Amino acid sequence: MGAASSTEGEREPLVPPDRETSIQPVYSQVYGRRWLVLTLFSSLAFMQGIVWNTWGPIQNSAMHAYDFTKSDIAVLVLWGPVGFAPWLLFIWLMDKKGLRVSLLLSAFFMVIGAALRSVPVPEQHLRRWLIHAGQLLNGLAGPTIMSAGPLLSTTWFAPDQRATATAVASLVSYLGAACSFIVGPLLVPAPNDTTRAMVNRAIVSTDTQMNHIRDRIQLVLYAEFGVVAMLFAAVLLYFPSRPPMPPSVAAASQRLSYRSSICRLLSNFRFLMIALAYAVPTGVVAGWSGVLDMILTPARVSQVDAGWIGFWSIVGGCVFGVAMAR
């Protein structure tokens, strides 16, 4: 612990490979296209984070434009974690079909979800359901986006670059969520307090203001859909599952079966402690940041100021994470 060096047991792999199934490749090569693969994956992860955190930073505007309640905003944020429910299926898909098929499926979920959110239906009740469905589909892309970083780095990068590639691929989704704190409040105006009136305990804004807010939110939704669609097309046209030759021995080694790996990990106390240490702070930060504007509104913090607070808090973690990886 602390400054002491790690013990021999701590340096052992969590799931030791079977000696008889390992493959010693004669040749290995690192390809320059690995940076393109990492860029495509990171761009898709960046947009998944932005789409997930679309509504939290502009919750005041959304409540006026679409008659959302605070519960609606909280549920829209919750669809991201809910999308992790079938995580075993997505991990199995990555293990059996590779990165290309897994990422294409996740990108497909994202583009359909972004399209559903952008449908300009005049009926507010139907519009609300479309937005919720779009957020859920974007959440279903989360298991692959958030967990494929180590597989991508092992498949494409040399051992001395693997930690950095893993950090970039894993943290860029959080960076997207951070940027949504800036994009949303800067593009979507907050309701003007001087044009509100209390009627039957509901806040009513002028029609002109509400129409302007709806138009700006629609612009954000269209822009996010356009970027996600372009990234889906890019992944469809070019995103190989693996390079022609492995970059290292680890990339070429035969992996354990899916069922055997899961059983051995779930029975490994060290793995469970590492997973718990990662999951608890990640869940707290994600849950808190998704409704940050809602939390700070009673303290009279503006939508823009809350956005900057959220942006810098997440960016600080991303920068520190990449620095630790280096």
XYZ file of C-alpha atoms in Angstrom:
326
model
C 0.000 0.000 0.000
C 1.037 3.625 -0.418
C 4.645 4.061 -1.488
C 5.543 0.409 -0.900
C 6.328 -1.732 -3.919
C 3.728 -4.212 -5.109
C 3.926 -7.812 -3.979
C 4.459 -10.789 -6.253
C 0.802 -11.760 -5.886
C -0.388 -8.291 -6.892
C 1.627 -8.513 -10.121
C 0.052 -11.796 -11.159
C -2.645 -11.619 -13.880
C -6.250 -11.771 -12.672
C -7.000 -14.592 -15.130
C -3.779 -16.548 -15.847
C -3.686 -17.914 -19.410
C -3.587 -21.603 -20.095
C -0.037 -22.493 -21.072
C -1.074 -25.162 -23.516
C -3.356 -22.797 -25.465
C -1.017 -19.825 -25.784
C 0.394 -19.050 -29.202
C 3.885 -17.714 -29.752
C 3.781 -15.727 -33.000
C 6.789 -15.720 -35.251
C 6.166 -12.159 -36.431
C 4.482 -9.126 -34.933
C 3.982 -5.658 -36.353
C 2.507 -2.351 -35.224
C 0.524 -0.497 -37.906
C 0.162 3.260 -38.271
C -3.566 2.825 -38.953
C -4.012 2.047 -35.248
C -4.331 5.791 -34.639
C -7.166 5.999 -37.149
C -8.917 3.095 -35.439
C -8.461 4.748 -32.049
C -9.721 8.079 -33.436
C -12.864 6.503 -34.902
C -13.621 4.642 -31.696
C -12.901 7.698 -29.533
C -15.101 9.931 -31.695
C -18.007 7.531 -31.333
C -17.424 7.303 -27.573
C -17.260 11.101 -27.394
C -20.664 11.414 -29.077
C -22.167 8.699 -26.895
C -21.211 10.784 -23.858
C -22.641 13.967 -25.371
C -25.952 12.317 -26.283
C -26.255 10.747 -22.833
C -25.764 14.091 -21.084
C -27.869 16.202 -23.448
C -30.740 16.965 -21.099
C -29.146 17.444 -17.678
C -27.275 20.675 -18.497
C -30.397 22.246 -20.102
C -33.012 20.822 -17.756
C -34.584 24.231 -17.037
C -35.037 24.910 -20.743
C -36.327 21.389 -21.450
C -38.880 21.612 -18.651
C -40.351 24.731 -20.249
C -40.110 23.637 -23.869
C -41.432 20.081 -23.551
C -43.277 20.171 -20.210
C -40.702 17.824 -18.712
C -40.751 17.262 -14.974
C -37.719 16.763 -12.763
C -38.527 13.059 -12.817
C -38.342 13.099 -16.620
C -34.872 14.645 -16.518
C -33.702 12.127 -13.926
C -35.050 9.195 -15.975
C -33.421 10.527 -19.160
C -30.095 10.449 -17.323
C -30.918 7.024 -15.867
C -31.337 5.409 -19.306
C -27.538 5.417 -19.646
C -26.931 3.058 -16.689
C -30.045 1.046 -17.579
C -28.476 0.350 -20.973
C -25.788 -1.673 -19.176
C -28.326 -4.321 -18.080
C -27.498 -6.694 -20.997
C -23.738 -6.176 -20.611
C -22.990 -9.903 -20.690
C -24.486 -10.103 -24.181
C -22.326 -7.256 -25.499
C -19.172 -8.637 -23.895
C -19.937 -12.024 -25.462
C -20.389 -10.304 -28.827
C -16.993 -8.615 -28.548
C -15.375 -11.890 -27.556
C -16.940 -13.941 -30.358
C -17.421 -11.483 -33.237
C -14.693 -8.919 -32.616
C -14.545 -5.154 -32.437
C -16.080 -4.342 -35.825
C -19.396 -6.144 -35.343
C -19.717 -4.931 -31.741
C -18.995 -1.321 -32.602
C -21.280 -1.379 -35.639
C -24.156 -2.586 -33.462
C -23.483 0.108 -30.872
C -23.208 2.797 -33.555
C -26.490 1.556 -35.051
C -28.202 1.922 -31.674
C -26.775 5.422 -31.359
C -27.867 6.616 -34.801
C -31.406 5.221 -34.401
C -31.658 6.739 -30.929
C -30.417 10.130 -32.116
C -32.893 9.979 -35.016
C -35.842 9.224 -32.716
C -34.978 12.179 -30.487
C -34.879 14.481 -33.511
C -38.327 13.661 -34.939
C -40.241 17.007 -34.727
C -43.576 15.564 -33.563
C -45.991 18.328 -32.493
C -47.720 16.072 -29.950
C -45.767 16.614 -26.713
C -46.705 13.265 -25.165
C -45.471 11.329 -28.198
C -42.384 13.508 -28.411
C -41.537 12.692 -24.816
C -41.735 8.953 -25.508
C -39.539 9.278 -28.597
C -36.909 11.150 -26.620
C -36.948 8.539 -23.857
C -36.644 5.734 -26.428
C -33.724 7.514 -28.087
C -31.910 7.901 -24.780
C -32.400 4.205 -23.992
C -30.957 3.156 -27.360
C -27.968 5.411 -26.775
C -27.557 3.773 -23.373
C -27.474 0.334 -25.012
C -24.307 1.443 -26.818
C -22.649 2.031 -23.445
C -21.430 -1.512 -22.631
C -19.329 -1.676 -25.802
C -18.209 1.951 -25.753
C -17.165 1.876 -22.110
C -15.522 -1.553 -22.048
C -13.908 -2.043 -25.468
C -10.903 0.174 -24.704
C -8.667 -2.608 -23.295
C -9.578 -4.945 -26.168
C -8.830 -2.257 -28.748
C -5.469 -1.383 -27.200
C -4.431 -5.041 -26.903
C -5.474 -5.759 -30.488
C -3.790 -2.766 -32.142
C -1.116 -1.243 -29.882
C 2.329 -2.269 -28.730
C 2.751 -3.044 -25.017
C 4.451 0.277 -24.250
C 1.498 2.220 -25.741
C -1.308 0.039 -24.420
C -1.986 1.862 -21.140
C -2.245 5.247 -22.869
C -4.503 3.900 -25.623
C -6.740 2.259 -23.024
C -6.988 5.476 -21.035
C -7.866 7.561 -24.085
C -10.482 5.086 -25.327
C -12.016 4.712 -21.871
C -12.051 8.373 -20.809
C -13.131 10.121 -24.013
C -16.783 9.250 -23.332
C -16.539 11.259 -20.105
C -14.987 14.085 -22.103
C -18.064 14.065 -24.337
C -20.294 14.345 -21.290
C -18.140 17.249 -20.118
C -18.483 19.075 -23.446
C -22.268 18.716 -23.306
C -22.121 20.966 -20.237
C -20.756 23.676 -22.540
C -22.613 23.029 -25.793
C -26.094 22.782 -24.286
C -26.196 25.917 -22.093
C -24.388 28.032 -24.713
C -26.726 27.057 -27.566
C -29.982 26.723 -25.641
C -31.081 29.836 -23.729
C -32.399 29.482 -20.213
C -35.951 30.684 -19.498
C -36.119 34.373 -18.741
C -37.326 34.963 -15.178
C -38.883 38.295 -16.149
C -41.283 36.630 -18.575
C -42.654 33.999 -16.193
C -45.935 34.010 -14.354
C -47.181 31.623 -11.701
C -50.479 30.061 -12.772
C -51.865 27.108 -10.800
C -48.371 26.442 -9.426
C -46.986 25.976 -12.953
C -44.412 28.198 -14.631
C -45.662 29.560 -17.943
C -43.386 31.419 -20.368
C -44.427 33.426 -23.370
C -45.076 31.519 -26.581
C -42.271 33.366 -28.334
C -39.712 32.378 -25.725
C -40.825 28.748 -25.631
C -40.733 28.476 -29.425
C -37.229 29.927 -29.459
C -36.074 27.449 -26.810
C -37.642 24.545 -28.741
C -35.919 25.665 -31.939
C -32.541 25.802 -30.224
C -32.995 22.385 -28.603
C -34.054 20.996 -31.986
C -30.890 22.448 -33.503
C -28.765 20.643 -30.906
C -30.614 17.364 -31.541
C -30.202 17.680 -35.321
C -26.494 18.456 -34.959
C -25.892 15.469 -32.680
C -27.815 13.193 -35.048
C -25.776 14.434 -38.019
C -22.432 13.774 -36.313
C -23.505 10.335 -35.071
C -24.749 9.414 -38.577
C -21.416 10.418 -40.119
C -19.492 8.381 -37.561
C -21.737 5.362 -38.190
C -21.002 5.654 -41.917
C -17.261 5.921 -41.191
C -17.299 2.807 -38.987
C -19.345 0.961 -41.613
C -16.896 1.875 -44.370
C -13.702 1.310 -42.397
C -13.211 -0.257 -38.981
C -11.328 -3.579 -39.098
C -11.700 -6.013 -36.218
C -7.947 -6.640 -36.047
C -4.715 -5.834 -37.920
C -3.232 -8.287 -40.452
C -0.518 -9.154 -37.942
C -0.701 -8.882 -34.141
C 1.309 -6.127 -32.437
C 2.474 -8.374 -29.577
C 2.387 -11.864 -28.100
C -0.635 -10.975 -25.959
C -2.644 -9.951 -29.016
C -1.945 -13.275 -30.707
C -2.576 -15.508 -27.706
C -5.633 -17.696 -27.758
C -8.141 -16.451 -25.201
C -10.092 -18.414 -22.652
C -13.661 -19.327 -23.425
C -16.291 -16.749 -22.544
C -17.972 -18.857 -19.863
C -14.677 -19.923 -18.316
C -13.431 -16.321 -18.167
C -16.603 -15.040 -16.472
C -16.608 -17.853 -13.905
C -12.944 -17.377 -13.044
C -13.295 -13.602 -12.733
C -16.405 -13.729 -10.544
C -14.645 -16.164 -8.209
C -11.512 -13.992 -8.024
C -11.569 -11.854 -4.869
C -8.937 -9.436 -6.225
C -11.027 -8.777 -9.314
C -14.167 -8.166 -7.256
C -12.355 -5.645 -5.050
C -10.940 -3.807 -8.084
C -14.378 -3.758 -9.724
C -15.981 -2.415 -6.548
C -13.315 0.260 -6.126
C -13.949 1.387 -9.712
C -17.746 1.087 -9.737
C -18.621 3.010 -6.575
C -16.936 6.368 -7.392
C -17.857 6.066 -11.080
C -21.533 5.590 -10.247
C -21.571 8.466 -7.785
C -19.880 10.892 -10.167
C -22.036 9.866 -13.152
C -25.259 10.123 -11.165
C -24.302 13.473 -9.685
C -23.046 15.063 -12.907
C -26.123 14.030 -14.913
C -28.419 16.143 -12.736
C -25.899 18.801 -11.720
C -27.967 21.688 -13.088
C -31.044 20.420 -11.246
C -29.065 20.251 -7.997
C -27.617 23.757 -8.352
C -30.800 25.527 -9.548
C -32.220 26.000 -5.996
C -28.902 27.627 -5.067
C -29.544 30.216 -7.826
C -26.680 28.979 -9.985
C -27.406 29.718 -13.635
C -27.572 27.054 -16.316
C -24.360 28.337 -17.928
C -22.440 28.498 -14.638
C -23.561 24.983 -13.706
C -22.348 23.858 -17.120
C -18.882 25.260 -16.574
C -18.712 23.621 -13.129
C -19.608 20.271 -14.646
C -17.208 20.742 -17.549
C -14.118 21.472 -15.491
C -14.847 18.797 -12.893
C -14.967 16.065 -15.563
C -12.123 17.443 -17.691
C -9.880 17.464 -14.617
C -10.535 13.763 -14.099
C -9.884 12.959 -17.764
C -6.569 14.832 -17.845
C -5.408 13.210 -14.613
C -6.452 9.779 -15.876
C -4.426 10.068 -19.082
C -1.456 11.412 -17.096
C -1.628 8.410 -14.757
C -1.728 6.074 -17.765
C 1.399 7.673 -19.190
